[in-house]
PDB file of C-alpha atoms in Angstrom:
ATOM      1  CA  UNK L   9       0.000   0.000   0.000  1.00 57.00           C
ATOM      2  CA  UNK L  10       1.385   3.379  -0.970  1.00 67.00           C
ATOM      3  CA  UNK L  11       1.500   6.018   1.747  1.00 75.00           C
ATOM      4  CA  UNK L  12       1.638   9.800   1.533  1.00 76.00           C
ATOM      5  CA  UNK L  13       5.407   9.590   2.071  1.00 75.00           C
ATOM      6  CA  UNK L  14       5.727   7.426  -1.072  1.00 81.00           C
ATOM      7  CA  UNK L  15       3.910  10.019  -3.186  1.00 86.00           C
ATOM      8  CA  UNK L  16       5.864  12.831  -1.539  1.00 86.00           C
ATOM      9  CA  UNK L  17       9.073  10.976  -2.366  1.00 88.00           C
ATOM     10  CA  UNK L  18       8.160  10.672  -6.057  1.00 91.00           C
ATOM     11  CA  UNK L  19       7.034  14.286  -6.210  1.00 92.00           C
ATOM     12  CA  UNK L  20      10.222  15.364  -4.446  1.00 91.00           C
ATOM     13  CA  UNK L  21      12.407  13.508  -6.941  1.00 93.00           C
ATOM     14  CA  UNK L  22      10.519  15.165  -9.788  1.00 94.00           C
ATOM     15  CA  UNK L  23      10.825  18.609  -8.180  1.00 93.00           C
ATOM     16  CA  UNK L  24      14.543  18.175  -7.499  1.00 94.00           C
ATOM     17  CA  UNK L  25      15.235  17.137 -11.087  1.00 94.00           C
ATOM     18  CA  UNK L  26      13.200  20.073 -12.401  1.00 95.00           C
ATOM     19  CA  UNK L  27      14.990  22.463 -10.046  1.00 94.00           C
ATOM     20  CA  UNK L  28      18.397  21.308 -11.314  1.00 94.00           C
ATOM     21  CA  UNK L  29      17.248  21.743 -14.921  1.00 95.00           C
ATOM     22  CA  UNK L  30      15.907  25.218 -14.150  1.00 94.00           C
ATOM     23  CA  UNK L  31      19.206  26.142 -12.463  1.00 94.00           C
ATOM     24  CA  UNK L  32      21.044  25.339 -15.702  1.00 94.00           C
ATOM     25  CA  UNK L  33      18.548  27.380 -17.742  1.00 94.00           C
ATOM     26  CA  UNK L  34      18.794  30.240 -15.220  1.00 92.00           C
ATOM     27  CA  UNK L  35      22.598  30.235 -15.487  1.00 93.00           C
ATOM     28  CA  UNK L  36      22.386  30.496 -19.289  1.00 93.00           C
ATOM     29  CA  UNK L  37      19.794  33.284 -19.105  1.00 92.00           C
ATOM     30  CA  UNK L  38      21.947  35.129 -16.562  1.00 90.00           C
ATOM     31  CA  UNK L  39      24.954  35.053 -18.882  1.00 90.00           C
ATOM     32  CA  UNK L  40      22.891  36.547 -21.736  1.00 89.00           C
ATOM     33  CA  UNK L  41      21.028  39.271 -19.815  1.00 85.00           C
ATOM     34  CA  UNK L  42      21.227  39.213 -16.004  1.00 82.00           C
ATOM     35  CA  UNK L  43      18.385  41.528 -15.066  1.00 83.00           C
ATOM     36  CA  UNK L  44      15.826  40.762 -17.749  1.00 85.00           C
ATOM     37  CA  UNK L  45      12.427  39.613 -16.565  1.00 86.00           C
ATOM     38  CA  UNK L  46      12.899  36.095 -17.980  1.00 88.00           C
ATOM     39  CA  UNK L  47      16.210  35.666 -16.181  1.00 89.00           C
ATOM     40  CA  UNK L  48      14.850  36.986 -12.886  1.00 89.00           C
ATOM     41  CA  UNK L  49      11.765  34.776 -13.213  1.00 90.00           C
ATOM     42  CA  UNK L  50      13.895  31.707 -13.859  1.00 91.00           C
ATOM     43  CA  UNK L  51      16.036  32.492 -10.825  1.00 92.00           C
ATOM     44  CA  UNK L  52      13.028  32.977  -8.575  1.00 92.00           C
ATOM     45  CA  UNK L  53      11.619  29.643  -9.751  1.00 93.00           C
ATOM     46  CA  UNK L  54      14.922  27.754  -9.570  1.00 92.00           C
ATOM     47  CA  UNK L  55      16.220  29.248  -6.333  1.00 93.00           C
ATOM     48  CA  UNK L  56      13.043  29.930  -4.387  1.00 94.00           C
ATOM     49  CA  UNK L  57       9.763  28.384  -5.574  1.00 94.00           C
ATOM     50  CA  UNK L  58      10.919  24.843  -6.360  1.00 94.00           C
ATOM     51  CA  UNK L  59      13.470  24.645  -3.522  1.00 94.00           C
ATOM     52  CA  UNK L  60      10.874  25.877  -1.005  1.00 94.00           C
ATOM     53  CA  UNK L  61       8.479  23.101  -2.034  1.00 94.00           C
ATOM     54  CA  UNK L  62      11.373  20.626  -2.140  1.00 93.00           C
ATOM     55  CA  UNK L  63      12.524  21.679   1.338  1.00 93.00           C
ATOM     56  CA  UNK L  64       9.167  20.889   2.936  1.00 92.00           C
ATOM     57  CA  UNK L  65       8.598  17.706   0.938  1.00 92.00           C
ATOM     58  CA  UNK L  66      12.039  16.348   1.807  1.00 92.00           C
ATOM     59  CA  UNK L  67      11.521  17.123   5.475  1.00 89.00           C
ATOM     60  CA  UNK L  68       8.148  15.360   5.352  1.00 88.00           C
ATOM     61  CA  UNK L  69       9.602  12.276   3.679  1.00 88.00           C
ATOM     62  CA  UNK L  70      12.674  12.197   5.918  1.00 87.00           C
ATOM     63  CA  UNK L  71      10.514  12.594   9.049  1.00 83.00           C
ATOM     64  CA  UNK L  72       8.436   9.577   8.009  1.00 83.00           C
ATOM     65  CA  UNK L  73      11.372   7.412   6.907  1.00 83.00           C
ATOM     66  CA  UNK L  74      13.298   8.129  10.113  1.00 82.00           C
ATOM     67  CA  UNK L  75      10.530   6.469  12.106  1.00 83.00           C
ATOM     68  CA  UNK L  76      10.651   3.126  10.317  1.00 84.00           C
ATOM     69  CA  UNK L  77      12.285   0.018  11.773  1.00 86.00           C
ATOM     70  CA  UNK L  78      13.976  -0.466   8.399  1.00 85.00           C
ATOM     71  CA  UNK L  79      15.761   2.879   8.797  1.00 85.00           C
ATOM     72  CA  UNK L  80      16.919   2.140  12.361  1.00 85.00           C
ATOM     73  CA  UNK L  81      18.122  -1.253  11.178  1.00 85.00           C
ATOM     74  CA  UNK L  82      20.266   0.296   8.457  1.00 85.00           C
ATOM     75  CA  UNK L  83      23.054   0.775  11.037  1.00 83.00           C
ATOM     76  CA  UNK L  84      24.675  -2.636  11.531  1.00 85.00           C
ATOM     77  CA  UNK L  85      24.934  -2.117  15.257  1.00 85.00           C
ATOM     78  CA  UNK L  86      21.133  -2.443  15.364  1.00 85.00           C
ATOM     79  CA  UNK L  87      21.063  -5.850  13.645  1.00 87.00           C
ATOM     80  CA  UNK L  88      20.512  -7.966  16.792  1.00 88.00           C
ATOM     81  CA  UNK L  89      17.679  -5.693  17.950  1.00 89.00           C
ATOM     82  CA  UNK L  90      15.885  -5.768  14.604  1.00 89.00           C
ATOM     83  CA  UNK L  91      16.398  -9.532  14.339  1.00 90.00           C
ATOM     84  CA  UNK L  92      14.810  -9.927  17.782  1.00 89.00           C
ATOM     85  CA  UNK L  93      11.861  -7.726  16.772  1.00 87.00           C
ATOM     86  CA  UNK L  94      11.051 -10.137  13.956  1.00 88.00           C
ATOM     87  CA  UNK L  95      11.864 -13.362  15.800  1.00 89.00           C
ATOM     88  CA  UNK L  96       8.565 -15.242  16.341  1.00 89.00           C
ATOM     89  CA  UNK L  97      10.069 -17.108  19.323  1.00 89.00           C
ATOM     90  CA  UNK L  98      11.157 -13.943  21.123  1.00 88.00           C
ATOM     91  CA  UNK L  99       9.342 -12.889  24.291  1.00 87.00           C
ATOM     92  CA  UNK L 100      11.094  -9.537  24.752  1.00 88.00           C
ATOM     93  CA  UNK L 101       8.881  -6.492  25.222  1.00 88.00           C
ATOM     94  CA  UNK L 102      10.021  -5.016  21.937  1.00 88.00           C
ATOM     95  CA  UNK L 103       9.212  -8.197  19.988  1.00 89.00           C
ATOM     96  CA  UNK L 104       5.803  -8.648  21.655  1.00 87.00           C
ATOM     97  CA  UNK L 105       4.844  -5.035  20.914  1.00 90.00           C
ATOM     98  CA  UNK L 106       6.152  -5.135  17.351  1.00 89.00           C
ATOM     99  CA  UNK L 107       4.743  -8.501  16.329  1.00 89.00           C
ATOM    100  CA  UNK L 108       1.326  -7.740  17.804  1.00 85.00           C
ATOM    101  CA  UNK L 109       1.381  -4.466  15.854  1.00 84.00           C
ATOM    102  CA  UNK L 110       0.903  -2.494  19.078  1.00 85.00           C
ATOM    103  CA  UNK L 111       3.492  -0.014  17.859  1.00 80.00           C
ATOM    104  CA  UNK L 112       2.805  -0.346  14.125  1.00 75.00           C
ATOM    105  CA  UNK L 113       5.589   0.058  11.598  1.00 77.00           C
ATOM    106  CA  UNK L 114       7.351   2.571  13.819  1.00 82.00           C
ATOM    107  CA  UNK L 115       8.252   0.300  16.711  1.00 83.00           C
ATOM    108  CA  UNK L 116      11.662   1.813  17.519  1.00 86.00           C
ATOM    109  CA  UNK L 117      10.353   5.367  17.298  1.00 83.00           C
ATOM    110  CA  UNK L 118       7.223   4.601  19.336  1.00 84.00           C
ATOM    111  CA  UNK L 119       9.213   3.700  22.467  1.00 84.00           C
ATOM    112  CA  UNK L 120      12.414   5.700  21.940  1.00 84.00           C
ATOM    113  CA  UNK L 121      10.954   9.153  21.358  1.00 79.00           C
ATOM    114  CA  UNK L 122       8.975  11.426  23.621  1.00 71.00           C
ATOM    115  CA  UNK L 123       5.453  12.564  22.894  1.00 71.00           C
ATOM    116  CA  UNK L 124       4.465  15.654  20.924  1.00 70.00           C
ATOM    117  CA  UNK L 125       6.565  18.031  18.847  1.00 72.00           C
ATOM    118  CA  UNK L 126       9.278  18.345  21.521  1.00 74.00           C
ATOM    119  CA  UNK L 127       9.594  14.559  21.647  1.00 74.00           C
ATOM    120  CA  UNK L 128      10.076  14.370  17.885  1.00 74.00           C
ATOM    121  CA  UNK L 129      12.641  17.154  17.985  1.00 77.00           C
ATOM    122  CA  UNK L 130      14.584  15.504  20.801  1.00 77.00           C
ATOM    123  CA  UNK L 131      14.511  12.182  18.933  1.00 78.00           C
ATOM    124  CA  UNK L 132      15.970  13.857  15.831  1.00 77.00           C
ATOM    125  CA  UNK L 133      18.702  15.533  17.877  1.00 79.00           C
ATOM    126  CA  UNK L 134      19.557  12.206  19.468  1.00 79.00           C
ATOM    127  CA  UNK L 135      19.474  10.546  16.033  1.00 79.00           C
ATOM    128  CA  UNK L 136      22.046  12.980  14.643  1.00 79.00           C
ATOM    129  CA  UNK L 137      24.271  12.291  17.685  1.00 81.00           C
ATOM    130  CA  UNK L 138      23.893   8.545  17.148  1.00 82.00           C
ATOM    131  CA  UNK L 139      24.843   8.806  13.466  1.00 81.00           C
ATOM    132  CA  UNK L 140      27.978  10.797  14.367  1.00 83.00           C
ATOM    133  CA  UNK L 141      28.924   8.206  16.987  1.00 83.00           C
ATOM    134  CA  UNK L 142      28.207   5.361  14.576  1.00 82.00           C
ATOM    135  CA  UNK L 143      30.380   6.707  11.772  1.00 82.00           C
ATOM    136  CA  UNK L 144      33.191   7.765  14.109  1.00 85.00           C
ATOM    137  CA  UNK L 145      33.057   4.463  16.010  1.00 83.00           C
ATOM    138  CA  UNK L 146      32.522   6.222  19.358  1.00 83.00           C
ATOM    139  CA  UNK L 147      30.000   3.805  20.869  1.00 82.00           C
ATOM    140  CA  UNK L 148      30.070   0.805  23.137  1.00 80.00           C
ATOM    141  CA  UNK L 149      28.142  -2.421  22.914  1.00 80.00           C
ATOM    142  CA  UNK L 150      25.786  -3.484  24.314  1.00 80.00           C
ATOM    143  CA  UNK L 151      24.036  -0.200  23.590  1.00 79.00           C
ATOM    144  CA  UNK L 152      22.423   1.492  26.584  1.00 79.00           C
ATOM    145  CA  UNK L 153      20.208   4.520  27.013  1.00 78.00           C
ATOM    146  CA  UNK L 154      21.796   7.017  29.430  1.00 75.00           C
ATOM    147  CA  UNK L 155      19.621   6.934  32.542  1.00 74.00           C
ATOM    148  CA  UNK L 156      17.522   4.065  31.175  1.00 78.00           C
ATOM    149  CA  UNK L 157      14.208   4.190  29.355  1.00 80.00           C
ATOM    150  CA  UNK L 158      11.816   6.574  31.058  1.00 84.00           C
ATOM    151  CA  UNK L 159       8.452   5.180  32.158  1.00 87.00           C
ATOM    152  CA  UNK L 160       6.856   7.990  30.184  1.00 86.00           C
ATOM    153  CA  UNK L 161       7.480   5.958  27.025  1.00 84.00           C
ATOM    154  CA  UNK L 162       5.336   3.133  28.417  1.00 88.00           C
ATOM    155  CA  UNK L 163       2.758   5.204  30.283  1.00 89.00           C
ATOM    156  CA  UNK L 164       2.074   7.374  27.238  1.00 86.00           C
ATOM    157  CA  UNK L 165       0.082   4.459  25.810  1.00 87.00           C
ATOM    158  CA  UNK L 166      -0.673   2.211  28.800  1.00 89.00           C
ATOM    159  CA  UNK L 167      -1.639   4.669  31.532  1.00 87.00           C
ATOM    160  CA  UNK L 168      -5.400   4.811  31.980  1.00 85.00           C
ATOM    161  CA  UNK L 169      -5.990   1.697  29.859  1.00 88.00           C
ATOM    162  CA  UNK L 170      -8.466  -0.781  31.387  1.00 90.00           C
ATOM    163  CA  UNK L 171      -6.037  -3.701  31.520  1.00 88.00           C
ATOM    164  CA  UNK L 172      -3.344  -1.494  33.004  1.00 88.00           C
ATOM    165  CA  UNK L 173      -5.583  -0.028  35.713  1.00 87.00           C
ATOM    166  CA  UNK L 174      -6.977  -3.453  36.624  1.00 89.00           C
ATOM    167  CA  UNK L 175      -3.562  -4.594  37.911  1.00 89.00           C
ATOM    168  CA  UNK L 176      -3.147  -3.794  41.589  1.00 91.00           C
ATOM    169  CA  UNK L 177       0.610  -3.009  41.487  1.00 89.00           C
ATOM    170  CA  UNK L 178      -0.032  -0.335  38.877  1.00 90.00           C
ATOM    171  CA  UNK L 179      -2.454   1.399  41.221  1.00 89.00           C
ATOM    172  CA  UNK L 180      -0.284   0.941  44.319  1.00 90.00           C
ATOM    173  CA  UNK L 181       2.883   2.223  42.660  1.00 88.00           C
ATOM    174  CA  UNK L 182       1.214   4.828  40.441  1.00 88.00           C
ATOM    175  CA  UNK L 183       3.166   7.772  41.897  1.00 89.00           C
ATOM    176  CA  UNK L 184       6.493   5.959  41.830  1.00 89.00           C
ATOM    177  CA  UNK L 185       5.909   4.873  38.255  1.00 88.00           C
ATOM    178  CA  UNK L 186       4.948   8.394  37.227  1.00 89.00           C
ATOM    179  CA  UNK L 187       8.215   9.770  38.634  1.00 89.00           C
ATOM    180  CA  UNK L 188      10.523   7.002  37.351  1.00 87.00           C
ATOM    181  CA  UNK L 189      11.281   5.960  40.942  1.00 88.00           C
ATOM    182  CA  UNK L 190      10.251   2.423  40.012  1.00 89.00           C
ATOM    183  CA  UNK L 191      10.825   1.336  36.426  1.00 89.00           C
ATOM    184  CA  UNK L 192       8.290  -0.604  34.354  1.00 90.00           C
ATOM    185  CA  UNK L 193      11.177  -2.680  33.064  1.00 87.00           C
ATOM    186  CA  UNK L 194      11.907  -4.000  36.590  1.00 87.00           C
ATOM    187  CA  UNK L 195       8.817  -6.218  36.372  1.00 89.00           C
ATOM    188  CA  UNK L 196       8.235  -6.424  32.634  1.00 88.00           C
ATOM    189  CA  UNK L 197      11.677  -6.844  31.149  1.00 76.00           C
ATOM    190  CA  UNK L 198      13.709  -7.485  29.223  1.00 86.00           C
ATOM    191  CA  UNK L 199      12.940  -4.940  26.525  1.00 85.00           C
ATOM    192  CA  UNK L 200      15.607  -6.254  24.169  1.00 87.00           C
ATOM    193  CA  UNK L 201      17.905  -9.310  24.133  1.00 84.00           C
TER     194      UNK L 201
ATOM    195  CA  UNK S  30      23.216  51.166  -1.043  1.00 60.00           C
ATOM    196  CA  UNK S  31      22.318  52.518  -4.481  1.00 66.00           C
ATOM    197  CA  UNK S  32      20.624  50.556  -7.226  1.00 67.00           C
ATOM    198  CA  UNK S  33      23.955  50.191  -9.056  1.00 74.00           C
ATOM    199  CA  UNK S  34      25.556  48.785  -5.952  1.00 75.00           C
ATOM    200  CA  UNK S  35      22.634  46.397  -5.472  1.00 74.00           C
ATOM    201  CA  UNK S  36      23.067  45.269  -9.084  1.00 78.00           C
ATOM    202  CA  UNK S  37      26.793  44.728  -8.586  1.00 83.00           C
ATOM    203  CA  UNK S  38      26.069  42.731  -5.455  1.00 83.00           C
ATOM    204  CA  UNK S  39      23.544  40.623  -7.368  1.00 81.00           C
ATOM    205  CA  UNK S  40      26.044  40.013 -10.170  1.00 86.00           C
ATOM    206  CA  UNK S  41      28.597  38.886  -7.614  1.00 88.00           C
ATOM    207  CA  UNK S  42      26.459  36.617  -5.463  1.00 90.00           C
ATOM    208  CA  UNK S  43      23.849  35.075  -7.766  1.00 91.00           C
ATOM    209  CA  UNK S  44      26.253  32.571  -9.410  1.00 91.00           C
ATOM    210  CA  UNK S  45      27.355  31.400  -5.949  1.00 93.00           C
ATOM    211  CA  UNK S  46      23.728  31.120  -4.836  1.00 93.00           C
ATOM    212  CA  UNK S  47      23.043  28.903  -7.851  1.00 94.00           C
ATOM    213  CA  UNK S  48      25.901  26.584  -6.895  1.00 95.00           C
ATOM    214  CA  UNK S  49      24.804  26.422  -3.261  1.00 95.00           C
ATOM    215  CA  UNK S  50      21.224  25.709  -4.285  1.00 95.00           C
ATOM    216  CA  UNK S  51      22.388  23.043  -6.739  1.00 95.00           C
ATOM    217  CA  UNK S  52      24.337  21.304  -3.959  1.00 95.00           C
ATOM    218  CA  UNK S  53      21.320  21.507  -1.649  1.00 95.00           C
ATOM    219  CA  UNK S  54      19.038  20.162  -4.368  1.00 95.00           C
ATOM    220  CA  UNK S  55      21.414  17.253  -5.009  1.00 95.00           C
ATOM    221  CA  UNK S  56      21.366  16.558  -1.265  1.00 95.00           C
ATOM    222  CA  UNK S  57      17.528  16.442  -1.375  1.00 94.00           C
ATOM    223  CA  UNK S  58      17.659  14.219  -4.452  1.00 94.00           C
ATOM    224  CA  UNK S  59      20.030  11.777  -2.740  1.00 94.00           C
ATOM    225  CA  UNK S  60      18.092  11.626   0.525  1.00 93.00           C
ATOM    226  CA  UNK S  61      14.802  11.125  -1.329  1.00 92.00           C
ATOM    227  CA  UNK S  62      16.217   8.408  -3.551  1.00 91.00           C
ATOM    228  CA  UNK S  63      18.147   6.655  -0.796  1.00 88.00           C
ATOM    229  CA  UNK S  64      17.165   7.564   2.771  1.00 86.00           C
ATOM    230  CA  UNK S  65      20.135   6.010   4.607  1.00 85.00           C
ATOM    231  CA  UNK S  66      21.738   7.386   7.803  1.00 83.00           C
ATOM    232  CA  UNK S  67      24.583   9.104   5.916  1.00 86.00           C
ATOM    233  CA  UNK S  68      22.262  10.812   3.403  1.00 90.00           C
ATOM    234  CA  UNK S  69      19.815  11.918   6.112  1.00 87.00           C
ATOM    235  CA  UNK S  70      22.734  13.210   8.169  1.00 85.00           C
ATOM    236  CA  UNK S  71      24.063  15.164   5.157  1.00 89.00           C
ATOM    237  CA  UNK S  72      20.664  16.685   4.537  1.00 91.00           C
ATOM    238  CA  UNK S  73      20.105  17.574   8.197  1.00 87.00           C
ATOM    239  CA  UNK S  74      23.459  19.240   8.826  1.00 87.00           C
ATOM    240  CA  UNK S  75      24.093  20.829   5.401  1.00 92.00           C
ATOM    241  CA  UNK S  76      21.577  20.122   2.620  1.00 93.00           C
ATOM    242  CA  UNK S  77      18.594  21.847   4.147  1.00 92.00           C
ATOM    243  CA  UNK S  78      20.602  25.025   4.761  1.00 95.00           C
ATOM    244  CA  UNK S  79      22.060  24.940   1.239  1.00 95.00           C
ATOM    245  CA  UNK S  80      18.493  24.946  -0.082  1.00 94.00           C
ATOM    246  CA  UNK S  81      17.096  27.491   2.371  1.00 94.00           C
ATOM    247  CA  UNK S  82      19.838  30.142   2.345  1.00 95.00           C
ATOM    248  CA  UNK S  83      19.876  30.804  -1.451  1.00 94.00           C
ATOM    249  CA  UNK S  84      16.059  30.797  -1.425  1.00 94.00           C
ATOM    250  CA  UNK S  85      15.941  33.526   1.212  1.00 94.00           C
ATOM    251  CA  UNK S  86      18.815  35.429  -0.401  1.00 93.00           C
ATOM    252  CA  UNK S  87      17.233  35.529  -3.862  1.00 92.00           C
ATOM    253  CA  UNK S  88      13.961  36.820  -2.413  1.00 91.00           C
ATOM    254  CA  UNK S  89      15.873  39.511  -0.521  1.00 90.00           C
ATOM    255  CA  UNK S  90      17.735  40.502  -3.706  1.00 88.00           C
ATOM    256  CA  UNK S  91      14.571  40.664  -5.809  1.00 86.00           C
ATOM    257  CA  UNK S  92      12.816  42.786  -3.171  1.00 87.00           C
ATOM    258  CA  UNK S  93      15.877  45.034  -2.938  1.00 83.00           C
ATOM    259  CA  UNK S  94      16.038  45.482  -6.710  1.00 80.00           C
ATOM    260  CA  UNK S  95      12.309  46.220  -6.919  1.00 79.00           C
ATOM    261  CA  UNK S  96      12.478  48.698  -4.044  1.00 80.00           C
ATOM    262  CA  UNK S  97      15.473  50.517  -5.502  1.00 76.00           C
ATOM    263  CA  UNK S  98      13.805  50.646  -8.951  1.00 70.00           C
ATOM    264  CA  UNK S  99      10.824  52.435  -7.401  1.00 68.00           C
ATOM    265  CA  UNK S 100      13.004  54.874  -5.510  1.00 64.00           C
ATOM    266  CA  UNK S 101      12.378  53.433  -2.051  1.00 59.00           C
ATOM    267  CA  UNK S 102      16.083  52.881  -1.511  1.00 56.00           C
ATOM    268  CA  UNK S 103      18.294  55.892  -0.907  1.00 55.00           C
ATOM    269  CA  UNK S 104      20.827  56.624  -3.663  1.00 54.00           C
ATOM    270  CA  UNK S 105      24.448  56.843  -2.592  1.00 54.00           C
ATOM    271  CA  UNK S 106      24.995  59.932  -4.782  1.00 57.00           C
ATOM    272  CA  UNK S 107      22.044  62.229  -5.616  1.00 58.00           C
ATOM    273  CA  UNK S 108      21.631  62.957  -9.347  1.00 61.00           C
ATOM    274  CA  UNK S 109      23.427  66.115 -10.488  1.00 64.00           C
ATOM    275  CA  UNK S 110      21.546  69.247 -11.482  1.00 63.00           C
ATOM    276  CA  UNK S 111      21.464  69.715 -15.272  1.00 61.00           C
TER     277      UNK S 111
END
């Protein structure tokens, strides 16, 4: 099934190719007569109109692609985690969530980013840091989140749900869970192999 | 800045803006065709700015040229009396 990101990707490729073609035409027009209306028009189209559309489309596509498990798995260091996600025998939290489609196609992003716009922004900042560390080899295995995974990642979906509220420990430790004083993972781990 | 100076500035910077925009566009093209960590990283740290900066600069130049053509921008040297 094609998604909006697929169409945006095709449109973006078309726009980028057109923009490059227009840049060549603009350069030729500029050499002939720099300030003629045709030359100025070509420059506005090639340097502003198409790039502005391309800028937003590319961001839209990149934002969607960054959330996919396939993208996270494109760094080799993630291979064991992605393999576990798809292992039908695995009982890790990540595999159970992913294989039951509780986190959809964006399983890594669903648990490893905060909620709302700030959460997305923080995830992108962290992603850029991870890519730098990956390519410069400045990382240690097994990978670990500094400070551990916050309960907010779990409670964002589970808190208030009927099955969650029905469990006595969740009610008893509600405050501690809300403040990360007791981690979900202490009872429900492991998240990954 | 007079209109002549604005024109000279345009003549000097527009070719560079075209090159910057071309690099940014290629970065978009690569990340759209192959969204891998290295291409996304290139787009995030450089490509998006290479697209955005020439776009803003060309708009500023066009507005400046239009404003100076309509006399909204002060001339550096007033025209001489006949």
